[in-house]
mmCIF file of C-alpha atoms in Angstrom:
data_model
loop_
_atom_site.group_PDB
_atom_site.id
_atom_site.type_symbol
_atom_site.label_atom_id
_atom_site.label_comp_id
_atom_site.label_asym_id
_atom_site.label_seq_id
_atom_site.Cartn_x
_atom_site.Cartn_y
_atom_site.Cartn_z
ATOM 1 C CA MET V 21 -10.961 -4.297 25.017
ATOM 2 C CA LYS V 22 -12.240 -7.235 24.983
ATOM 3 C CA ARG V 23 -11.100 -10.297 22.391
ATOM 4 C CA TYR V 24 -13.426 -12.260 20.638
ATOM 5 C CA SER V 25 -13.547 -15.959 20.380
ATOM 6 C CA LEU V 26 -16.103 -17.649 18.151
ATOM 7 C CA PRO V 27 -15.981 -21.456 17.401
ATOM 8 C CA ILE V 28 -13.936 -22.657 14.866
ATOM 9 C CA LEU V 29 -16.337 -25.775 13.000
ATOM 10 C CA LEU V 30 -15.043 -29.295 11.865
ATOM 11 C CA PRO V 31 -15.084 -28.434 7.538
ATOM 12 C CA VAL V 32 -18.229 -30.258 6.710
ATOM 13 C CA MET V 33 -18.663 -31.311 3.879
ATOM 14 C CA SER V 34 -22.720 -32.148 2.700
ATOM 15 C CA LEU V 35 -22.147 -35.214 -0.764
ATOM 16 C CA ALA V 36 -26.278 -35.132 -0.608
ATOM 17 C CA ALA V 37 -25.988 -30.883 -1.415
ATOM 18 C CA ASN V 38 -22.845 -31.247 -3.247
ATOM 19 C CA TYR V 39 -21.149 -28.506 -0.889
ATOM 20 C CA THR V 40 -17.684 -28.534 0.388
ATOM 21 C CA ALA V 41 -15.898 -26.596 3.499
ATOM 22 C CA GLU V 42 -12.425 -28.007 4.457
ATOM 23 C CA ARG V 43 -8.979 -26.607 5.219
ATOM 24 C CA THR V 44 -6.345 -28.233 3.299
ATOM 25 C CA THR V 45 -2.424 -26.866 2.637
ATOM 26 C CA ILE V 46 -0.538 -25.393 -0.563
ATOM 27 C CA ASP V 47 2.629 -24.490 -0.729
ATOM 28 C CA SER V 48 2.646 -24.803 3.036
ATOM 29 C CA ILE V 49 0.027 -22.055 2.913
ATOM 30 C CA GLU V 50 -3.230 -22.692 4.697
ATOM 31 C CA VAL V 51 -5.952 -22.114 2.387
ATOM 32 C CA ILE V 52 -9.950 -22.478 2.710
ATOM 33 C CA ARG V 53 -11.506 -25.087 0.063
ATOM 34 C CA LEU V 54 -14.996 -23.260 -0.645
ATOM 35 C CA ALA V 55 -16.329 -25.914 -3.452
ATOM 36 C CA ASP V 56 -20.249 -26.694 -5.290
ATOM 37 C CA ALA V 57 -19.441 -29.763 -6.821
ATOM 38 C CA SER V 58 -23.098 -29.919 -8.584
ATOM 39 C CA ARG V 59 -22.320 -26.968 -10.236
ATOM 40 C CA ARG V 60 -18.164 -27.405 -11.037
ATOM 41 C CA ILE V 61 -17.115 -24.349 -8.854
ATOM 42 C CA GLU V 62 -14.297 -24.063 -6.651
ATOM 43 C CA VAL V 63 -13.456 -21.134 -4.534
ATOM 44 C CA LEU V 64 -9.447 -20.993 -3.095
ATOM 45 C CA ILE V 65 -9.007 -18.313 0.632
ATOM 46 C CA ALA V 66 -6.008 -17.279 1.967
ATOM 47 C CA PRO V 67 -6.504 -16.302 4.801
ATOM 48 C CA SER V 68 -2.750 -14.950 5.056
ATOM 49 C CA ILE V 69 -2.680 -13.101 2.022
ATOM 50 C CA GLY V 70 -4.689 -10.799 2.755
ATOM 51 C CA ASN V 71 -7.395 -13.134 2.982
ATOM 52 C CA ASN V 72 -7.610 -13.254 -0.353
ATOM 53 C CA ALA V 73 -10.293 -15.308 -2.420
ATOM 54 C CA TYR V 74 -7.295 -15.349 -5.241
ATOM 55 C CA SER V 75 -9.116 -18.382 -7.299
ATOM 56 C CA ILE V 76 -12.211 -19.127 -8.243
ATOM 57 C CA LYS V 77 -12.439 -21.869 -10.908
ATOM 58 C CA ALA V 78 -16.120 -22.725 -12.404
ATOM 59 C CA GLY V 79 -15.315 -26.613 -15.308
ATOM 60 C CA GLY V 80 -11.613 -26.663 -14.502
ATOM 61 C CA LYS V 81 -11.375 -23.070 -15.620
ATOM 62 C CA GLU V 82 -9.568 -20.100 -14.151
ATOM 63 C CA ILE V 83 -11.778 -16.243 -13.931
ATOM 64 C CA LEU V 84 -9.572 -15.036 -11.521
ATOM 65 C CA TRP V 85 -6.327 -13.022 -13.079
ATOM 66 C CA SER V 86 -2.828 -14.003 -10.997
ATOM 67 C CA PRO V 87 0.470 -13.362 -13.192
ATOM 68 C CA TYR V 88 2.248 -16.394 -10.919
ATOM 69 C CA ARG V 89 1.580 -19.734 -11.616
ATOM 70 C CA THR V 90 1.779 -20.347 -7.438
ATOM 71 C CA LEU V 91 0.304 -19.297 -4.721
ATOM 72 C CA ALA V 92 3.964 -19.041 -3.404
ATOM 73 C CA GLU V 93 5.125 -16.659 -5.726
ATOM 74 C CA LEU V 94 1.922 -14.111 -4.642
ATOM 75 C CA LYS V 95 3.300 -15.162 -0.785
ATOM 76 C CA THR V 96 6.849 -13.900 -1.115
ATOM 77 C CA LYS V 97 6.390 -11.776 -3.735
ATOM 78 C CA PRO V 98 3.179 -10.364 -2.983
ATOM 79 C CA ALA V 99 1.416 -8.742 -5.952
ATOM 80 C CA MET V 100 -2.320 -7.394 -6.467
ATOM 81 C CA ALA V 101 -4.456 -10.258 -7.871
ATOM 82 C CA GLY V 102 -7.080 -12.583 -7.747
ATOM 83 C CA ASN V 103 -9.268 -10.914 -5.225
ATOM 84 C CA PRO V 104 -7.823 -7.989 -2.827
ATOM 85 C CA PHE V 105 -9.191 -5.491 -0.308
ATOM 86 C CA LEU V 106 -9.153 -2.519 0.122
ATOM 87 C CA ALA V 107 -8.780 -0.494 3.398
ATOM 88 C CA PRO V 108 -9.022 1.792 5.621
ATOM 89 C CA TRP V 109 -9.059 3.193 1.945
ATOM 90 C CA ALA V 110 -9.424 2.232 -1.678
ATOM 91 C CA ASN V 111 -8.351 3.453 -3.860
ATOM 92 C CA ARG V 112 -5.589 7.162 -4.286
ATOM 93 C CA ILE V 113 -5.433 9.755 -1.691
ATOM 94 C CA ASP V 114 -4.313 12.830 -3.025
ATOM 95 C CA GLN V 115 -1.926 13.961 -0.549
ATOM 96 C CA ASP V 116 0.076 11.607 2.852
ATOM 97 C CA ALA V 117 -2.783 12.953 5.139
ATOM 98 C CA TYR V 118 -6.417 12.506 4.975
ATOM 99 C CA PHE V 119 -9.709 14.154 6.905
ATOM 100 C CA ALA V 120 -12.008 12.663 9.036
ATOM 101 C CA ASN V 121 -14.620 14.572 11.105
ATOM 102 C CA GLY V 122 -13.338 17.967 10.227
ATOM 103 C CA LYS V 123 -9.538 16.577 11.668
ATOM 104 C CA LYS V 124 -6.669 16.429 9.294
ATOM 105 C CA TYR V 125 -4.810 12.679 9.901
ATOM 106 C CA LEU V 126 -0.419 13.067 9.489
ATOM 107 C CA LEU V 127 -0.029 9.027 7.031
ATOM 108 C CA ASN V 128 3.744 8.352 8.411
ATOM 109 C CA PRO V 129 5.703 6.130 5.409
ATOM 110 C CA GLU V 130 8.615 5.616 7.948
ATOM 111 C CA LEU V 131 6.380 3.235 9.057
ATOM 112 C CA LYS V 132 6.292 1.721 5.451
ATOM 113 C CA ASN V 133 2.918 -0.291 6.353
ATOM 114 C CA PHE V 134 1.266 1.534 2.519
ATOM 115 C CA ARG V 135 2.539 2.300 -1.028
ATOM 116 C CA TYR V 136 2.208 5.192 -3.800
ATOM 117 C CA ASP V 137 1.400 4.866 -6.932
ATOM 118 C CA PRO V 138 3.201 5.820 -10.077
ATOM 119 C CA ASN V 139 2.323 9.847 -8.976
ATOM 120 C CA HIS V 140 3.637 9.359 -5.339
ATOM 121 C CA LYS V 141 -0.513 9.024 -4.078
ATOM 122 C CA PRO V 142 -0.903 6.771 -1.536
ATOM 123 C CA ILE V 143 -3.166 4.285 -2.628
ATOM 124 C CA HIS V 144 -5.035 0.274 -1.366
ATOM 125 C CA GLY V 145 -4.624 1.279 2.076
ATOM 126 C CA LEU V 146 -3.158 -1.504 4.948
ATOM 127 C CA LEU V 147 -4.439 -4.921 4.827
ATOM 128 C CA VAL V 148 -3.670 -6.237 1.046
ATOM 129 C CA TYR V 149 -1.559 -8.708 1.967
ATOM 130 C CA ALA V 150 -2.439 -8.447 5.928
ATOM 131 C CA SER V 151 -1.399 -12.059 7.484
ATOM 132 C CA GLN V 152 -3.379 -11.095 10.698
ATOM 133 C CA TRP V 153 -6.428 -12.804 9.202
ATOM 134 C CA ARG V 154 -8.353 -15.563 11.354
ATOM 135 C CA VAL V 155 -10.792 -18.042 10.759
ATOM 136 C CA VAL V 156 -13.746 -18.149 12.867
ATOM 137 C CA SER V 157 -16.668 -20.345 11.176
ATOM 138 C CA LEU V 158 -16.042 -22.813 8.283
ATOM 139 C CA LYS V 159 -18.862 -24.742 7.390
ATOM 140 C CA ALA V 160 -21.030 -26.570 4.887
ATOM 141 C CA ASP V 161 -24.707 -27.759 4.911
ATOM 142 C CA SER V 162 -27.516 -28.182 2.481
ATOM 143 C CA GLY V 163 -27.362 -23.547 2.314
ATOM 144 C CA GLY V 164 -23.778 -23.220 0.444
ATOM 145 C CA ALA V 165 -20.183 -23.453 2.076
ATOM 146 C CA GLN V 166 -18.669 -20.898 3.200
ATOM 147 C CA LEU V 167 -15.655 -19.417 4.943
ATOM 148 C CA THR V 168 -15.639 -16.520 7.579
ATOM 149 C CA SER V 169 -12.949 -14.414 9.120
ATOM 150 C CA ARG V 170 -11.695 -11.454 10.587
ATOM 151 C CA LEU V 171 -9.583 -8.963 11.747
ATOM 152 C CA GLU V 172 -8.969 -6.880 14.361
ATOM 153 C CA PHE V 173 -7.593 -3.477 13.729
ATOM 154 C CA TRP V 174 -7.529 -2.006 17.304
ATOM 155 C CA ARG V 175 -4.585 -4.669 17.772
ATOM 156 C CA GLU V 176 -1.439 -3.451 14.902
ATOM 157 C CA PRO V 177 0.205 -0.502 16.301
ATOM 158 C CA ASP V 178 0.511 0.600 13.348
ATOM 159 C CA TRP V 179 -2.324 0.257 11.312
ATOM 160 C CA MET V 180 -3.661 2.085 14.116
ATOM 161 C CA ALA V 181 -1.122 4.931 13.991
ATOM 162 C CA GLN V 182 -2.002 5.478 10.323
ATOM 163 C CA PHE V 183 -5.766 5.376 10.714
ATOM 164 C CA PRO V 184 -7.128 5.809 14.708
ATOM 165 C CA PHE V 185 -10.203 4.905 14.477
ATOM 166 C CA ALA V 186 -10.865 1.367 17.026
ATOM 167 C CA HIS V 187 -12.766 -1.276 14.552
ATOM 168 C CA ASN V 188 -13.320 -5.287 13.455
ATOM 169 C CA ILE V 189 -14.505 -6.343 10.201
ATOM 170 C CA GLN V 190 -14.936 -9.700 8.933
ATOM 171 C CA VAL V 191 -15.706 -11.144 5.475
ATOM 172 C CA THR V 192 -17.937 -13.728 4.885
ATOM 173 C CA HIS V 193 -17.293 -16.205 2.119
ATOM 174 C CA ARG V 194 -20.767 -17.837 1.083
ATOM 175 C CA LEU V 195 -21.110 -20.683 -2.126
ATOM 176 C CA LYS V 196 -24.529 -20.418 -2.667
ATOM 177 C CA ASP V 197 -27.298 -20.863 -5.995
ATOM 178 C CA GLY V 198 -23.631 -21.074 -8.666
ATOM 179 C CA ALA V 199 -22.520 -17.890 -6.873
ATOM 180 C CA LEU V 200 -19.334 -16.519 -4.618
ATOM 181 C CA GLU V 201 -21.567 -14.195 -2.120
ATOM 182 C CA ILE V 202 -18.395 -12.133 -0.357
ATOM 183 C CA GLU V 203 -20.402 -10.209 2.753
ATOM 184 C CA THR V 204 -18.289 -7.721 4.451
ATOM 185 C CA ALA V 205 -18.717 -5.196 8.507
ATOM 186 C CA VAL V 206 -16.865 -3.379 9.592
ATOM 187 C CA GLU V 207 -17.714 -2.748 13.240
ATOM 188 C CA ASN V 208 -16.219 0.565 14.955
ATOM 189 C CA VAL V 209 -16.064 0.406 18.432
ATOM 190 C CA SER V 210 -14.268 3.554 18.351
ATOM 191 C CA SER V 211 -15.677 6.625 20.417
ATOM 192 C CA GLN V 212 -16.032 8.577 17.019
ATOM 193 C CA PRO V 213 -17.650 8.462 13.974
ATOM 194 C CA MET V 214 -15.517 5.959 11.846
ATOM 195 C CA PRO V 215 -15.578 7.755 8.165
ATOM 196 C CA LEU V 216 -15.702 3.978 5.396
ATOM 197 C CA SER V 217 -13.314 4.431 1.985
ATOM 198 C CA LEU V 218 -13.356 0.434 1.387
ATOM 199 C CA GLY V 219 -13.531 -1.579 -2.300
ATOM 200 C CA TYR V 220 -12.109 -4.883 -3.473
ATOM 201 C CA HIS V 221 -10.165 -4.896 -6.345
ATOM 202 C CA THR V 222 -10.893 -8.166 -8.674
ATOM 203 C CA TYR V 223 -8.961 -9.270 -10.918
ATOM 204 C CA TYR V 224 -11.468 -10.965 -13.887
ATOM 205 C CA GLN V 225 -10.773 -13.397 -17.389
ATOM 206 C CA VAL V 226 -13.164 -14.818 -19.780
ATOM 207 C CA PRO V 227 -11.250 -18.020 -20.882
ATOM 208 C CA ASP V 228 -13.451 -18.485 -24.029
ATOM 209 C CA ALA V 229 -11.810 -15.915 -26.043
ATOM 210 C CA PRO V 230 -9.176 -13.323 -26.595
ATOM 211 C CA ARG V 231 -9.091 -10.454 -24.505
ATOM 212 C CA ASP V 232 -9.571 -8.188 -26.822
ATOM 213 C CA ASP V 233 -12.706 -9.829 -27.478
ATOM 214 C CA TRP V 234 -14.536 -9.167 -24.350
ATOM 215 C CA LYS V 235 -17.340 -7.345 -24.271
ATOM 216 C CA VAL V 236 -18.891 -5.729 -21.133
ATOM 217 C CA THR V 237 -22.343 -5.785 -21.942
ATOM 218 C CA LEU V 238 -23.949 -4.429 -18.303
ATOM 219 C CA LEU V 239 -22.308 -1.250 -16.935
ATOM 220 C CA PRO V 240 -24.959 -0.372 -14.733
ATOM 221 C CA ALA V 241 -24.375 3.636 -14.106
ATOM 222 C CA ARG V 242 -25.375 6.885 -15.165
ATOM 223 C CA ASP V 243 -22.595 9.235 -14.057
ATOM 224 C CA HIS V 244 -18.756 9.363 -14.847
ATOM 225 C CA VAL V 245 -16.373 10.798 -12.530
ATOM 226 C CA VAL V 246 -14.063 13.749 -13.836
ATOM 227 C CA LEU V 247 -10.691 12.522 -13.050
ATOM 228 C CA ASN V 248 -7.203 15.094 -13.665
ATOM 229 C CA ASP V 249 -4.510 13.603 -15.038
ATOM 230 C CA LEU V 250 -3.283 11.896 -11.082
ATOM 231 C CA LEU V 251 -6.472 9.770 -11.221
ATOM 232 C CA ILE V 252 -8.271 11.835 -8.584
ATOM 233 C CA PRO V 253 -11.895 13.235 -9.299
ATOM 234 C CA THR V 254 -12.077 17.162 -9.575
ATOM 235 C CA GLY V 255 -15.258 16.708 -8.095
ATOM 236 C CA GLU V 256 -17.010 17.192 -10.703
ATOM 237 C CA ARG V 257 -19.569 14.438 -12.884
ATOM 238 C CA LYS V 258 -20.867 13.893 -16.283
ATOM 239 C CA PRO V 259 -23.660 11.612 -17.595
ATOM 240 C CA VAL V 260 -22.121 7.884 -18.848
ATOM 241 C CA ASN V 261 -21.877 8.507 -22.050
ATOM 242 C CA LEU V 262 -20.247 4.743 -23.233
ATOM 243 C CA PRO V 263 -21.271 2.574 -26.073
ATOM 244 C CA SER V 264 -23.640 -0.665 -25.376
ATOM 245 C CA PRO V 265 -21.758 -2.953 -25.103
ATOM 246 C CA ILE V 266 -18.246 -2.068 -25.228
ATOM 247 C CA ALA V 267 -15.721 -4.512 -26.687
ATOM 248 C CA LEU V 268 -12.299 -4.376 -24.694
ATOM 249 C CA GLY V 269 -10.105 -3.969 -27.951
ATOM 250 C CA LYS V 270 -11.641 -0.677 -28.615
ATOM 251 C CA VAL V 271 -11.425 1.090 -25.233
ATOM 252 C CA LYS V 272 -9.158 1.855 -22.601
ATOM 253 C CA LEU V 273 -11.548 1.315 -18.798
ATOM 254 C CA ASP V 274 -9.891 3.335 -15.778
ATOM 255 C CA ASP V 275 -13.122 4.755 -14.984
ATOM 256 C CA VAL V 276 -15.014 5.903 -11.835
ATOM 257 C CA PHE V 277 -18.860 5.113 -12.767
ATOM 258 C CA THR V 278 -21.191 6.089 -9.936
ATOM 259 C CA ASN V 279 -25.448 6.763 -9.557
ATOM 260 C CA LEU V 280 -25.712 3.078 -10.404
ATOM 261 C CA VAL V 281 -28.282 1.802 -12.287
ATOM 262 C CA ARG V 282 -30.129 -0.933 -9.651
ATOM 263 C CA ASP V 283 -33.109 -3.326 -9.267
ATOM 264 C CA LYS V 284 -35.897 -3.522 -6.607
ATOM 265 C CA ALA V 285 -33.870 -4.684 -3.986
ATOM 266 C CA GLY V 286 -31.039 -2.165 -4.499
ATOM 267 C CA ARG V 287 -28.317 -3.809 -6.448
ATOM 268 C CA ALA V 288 -26.239 -2.964 -9.633
ATOM 269 C CA GLN V 289 -24.960 -5.418 -12.311
ATOM 270 C CA PHE V 290 -21.831 -5.667 -13.761
ATOM 271 C CA ARG V 291 -21.400 -8.042 -17.196
ATOM 272 C CA VAL V 292 -18.242 -8.996 -19.282
ATOM 273 C CA GLN V 293 -19.453 -11.852 -22.015
ATOM 274 C CA GLY V 294 -16.737 -13.755 -24.165
ATOM 275 C CA ASN V 295 -17.740 -16.364 -26.927
ATOM 276 C CA LYS V 296 -20.312 -18.507 -24.415
ATOM 277 C CA GLN V 297 -18.880 -17.437 -20.941
ATOM 278 C CA SER V 298 -19.540 -14.857 -18.929
ATOM 279 C CA ILE V 299 -18.864 -13.383 -15.496
ATOM 280 C CA SER V 300 -22.059 -10.998 -13.461
ATOM 281 C CA VAL V 301 -20.324 -9.067 -10.779
ATOM 282 C CA THR V 302 -23.913 -7.253 -8.668
ATOM 283 C CA PHE V 303 -23.204 -4.548 -6.181
ATOM 284 C CA GLY V 304 -25.250 -4.235 -2.897
ATOM 285 C CA PRO V 305 -26.811 -1.362 -2.156
ATOM 286 C CA LYS V 306 -24.269 -0.240 0.341
ATOM 287 C CA TYR V 307 -21.581 0.508 -2.727
ATOM 288 C CA LEU V 308 -22.361 3.595 -3.923
ATOM 289 C CA VAL V 309 -19.509 3.037 -6.738
ATOM 290 C CA ALA V 310 -17.688 0.766 -9.657
ATOM 291 C CA VAL V 311 -14.422 1.726 -10.724
ATOM 292 C CA ILE V 312 -13.409 -0.442 -13.705
ATOM 293 C CA TYR V 313 -10.215 -0.921 -14.257
ATOM 294 C CA ALA V 314 -9.297 -3.245 -18.191
ATOM 295 C CA PRO V 315 -5.712 -1.527 -19.477
ATOM 296 C CA PRO V 316 -4.821 -1.978 -22.983
ATOM 297 C CA GLY V 317 -2.730 -5.331 -23.428
ATOM 298 C CA ARG V 318 -3.620 -6.950 -19.342
ATOM 299 C CA ASP V 319 -5.678 -9.816 -19.555
ATOM 300 C CA PHE V 320 -7.428 -9.384 -17.249
ATOM 301 C CA ILE V 321 -11.322 -6.441 -16.315
ATOM 302 C CA CYS V 322 -12.151 -5.755 -12.974
ATOM 303 C CA PHE V 323 -15.473 -4.103 -11.583
ATOM 304 C CA GLU V 324 -14.294 -2.902 -8.220
ATOM 305 C CA PRO V 325 -17.625 -1.885 -5.663
ATOM 306 C CA MET V 326 -16.892 1.183 -3.997
ATOM 307 C CA ALA V 327 -17.798 2.607 -0.598
ATOM 308 C CA GLY V 328 -17.388 5.740 -1.734
ATOM 309 C CA ILE V 329 -15.029 7.424 -4.760
ATOM 310 C CA THR V 330 -11.777 8.189 -4.534
ATOM 311 C CA ASN V 331 -10.282 10.476 -2.665
ATOM 312 C CA ALA V 332 -13.421 10.372 -0.610
ATOM 313 C CA PHE V 333 -11.958 11.293 2.581
ATOM 314 C CA ASN V 334 -10.539 15.082 1.532
ATOM 315 C CA LEU V 335 -13.540 15.637 -1.186
ATOM 316 C CA ALA V 336 -16.333 15.520 1.279
ATOM 317 C CA HIS V 337 -14.231 17.625 3.830
ATOM 318 C CA ALA V 338 -13.092 20.251 0.764
ATOM 319 C CA GLY V 339 -17.578 20.275 0.487
ATOM 320 C CA LYS V 340 -16.829 18.238 -2.948
ATOM 321 C CA TYR V 341 -18.302 15.521 -2.291
ATOM 322 C CA GLY V 342 -21.327 14.760 -0.213
ATOM 323 C CA GLU V 343 -21.781 10.999 0.029
ATOM 324 C CA LEU V 344 -19.570 9.772 2.114
ATOM 325 C CA GLN V 345 -20.064 6.748 3.799
ATOM 326 C CA SER V 346 -19.287 6.730 8.128
ATOM 327 C CA VAL V 347 -19.925 3.758 10.729
ATOM 328 C CA ALA V 348 -21.565 5.637 14.165
ATOM 329 C CA PRO V 349 -19.515 4.085 17.544
ATOM 330 C CA GLY V 350 -21.299 0.780 18.740
ATOM 331 C CA HIS V 351 -22.623 0.796 14.851
ATOM 332 C CA THR V 352 -21.711 -1.992 12.077
ATOM 333 C CA TRP V 353 -21.952 -1.833 8.423
ATOM 334 C CA ARG V 354 -22.557 -4.732 6.555
ATOM 335 C CA GLU V 355 -22.757 -5.150 2.688
ATOM 336 C CA SER V 356 -22.224 -7.779 0.044
ATOM 337 C CA PHE V 357 -21.395 -8.566 -3.002
ATOM 338 C CA TRP V 358 -21.862 -11.798 -6.228
ATOM 339 C CA ILE V 359 -19.117 -12.798 -8.588
ATOM 340 C CA LYS V 360 -21.298 -15.914 -10.926
ATOM 341 C CA PRO V 361 -19.234 -17.198 -13.908
ATOM 342 C CA GLU V 362 -22.328 -18.545 -16.274
ATOM 343 C CA GLY V 363 -21.692 -20.734 -19.986
ATOM 344 C CA PHE V 364 -19.108 -22.509 -18.434
#
C-alpha cells in the first residue's frame, strides 16, 4: 500500500488578509495556530493529541471548554475536552461487538485502545487521543488560514484488529470569514464497503453569562430519538417537543436528534446564546444526526455533528435504522461543520 507523501508548506503570514497559519510549541508540544487578526479569532490545534482543536478564542475569550489549565495536563491526563474526534464509531455500542456488511466483528478489550462508559458499553471509538496525525499542509492567504492533517488508520495493527476496514482520514481546519470550518474526508482503501459512524464531541461555553442563563435559540430538528436507560436508541422516534428558546437552567440534555431542518444548501444550524455573545454550529448535509449534551452543573454545552445515530452499526443490522452511511471501496466520504462566534 502506497504511503502518501505530501509537501508541508512553510508557515505563511499575510498581513493584508490578516490571516496567519504557523507552527509553535506549547508545553513542549507542537501546536498549530490559525488566526484572523481583523476578527480577533485564534484557533490552536494539537495534532499529537487527537488532532484536537482544543482552543478557540474570540476577542480574547475562550469559547471551548476544558477541565485543564494547561496543554501539558491534557497530554498527561487525557480527557474529553475541546473538540474531540470520534471514530470509527461515535457514542455507544450496545455490546463488545458490532455488525458490518452482515458480519459480526468482536472488539478485543485486552488491546486497551477503547474505553467503556459507566454502563460498560464501548464508547467514542479509538482515535480521541491518537498521536499518529501528521501535518501535510499549512498555509495562509487572502482566502483564510488552514491546516490539513492526515491519519493512516490502516498502518496500526491494533486499530485494524478492532475495525478491519483499511482507510485514511484527512481533516482540514479552515479559518475564514469569522468561522472555523472543520472538513473531514474518509478514504476507503479496503476491498469492502466501510460503514460510517463518526462525529465530533465539541464542548462550547459562552463567557458573558452564567451557564444556567444560556439559551439554545436554534434547535433545527424534527425527530427526537428515543433512548433506553443505557442511552442506547430503541429504534423509535418521536416529534421534538421542546420550548424555543431553551434555557439550560431548566432542562437536562443528553439527547439525540435527527430529521434536521436544513437551508437550501442542506445545512442545519444550532445556536447557544449568552447575553450578547453567541456560538452557532452549522452541520453539512451528511451530518444526519445531532447529539446535544448539557448536563446540569457543568459549564458547557455540546452540539455534536454525527454521521449516524448512537449504536448505528447494530441498529442497522437489526433493521431499526435505515440511514447508515458507508464508503464504497476506492471512494471518499467528505463533510464539514462550521463554528462561528458572534458578539465578541
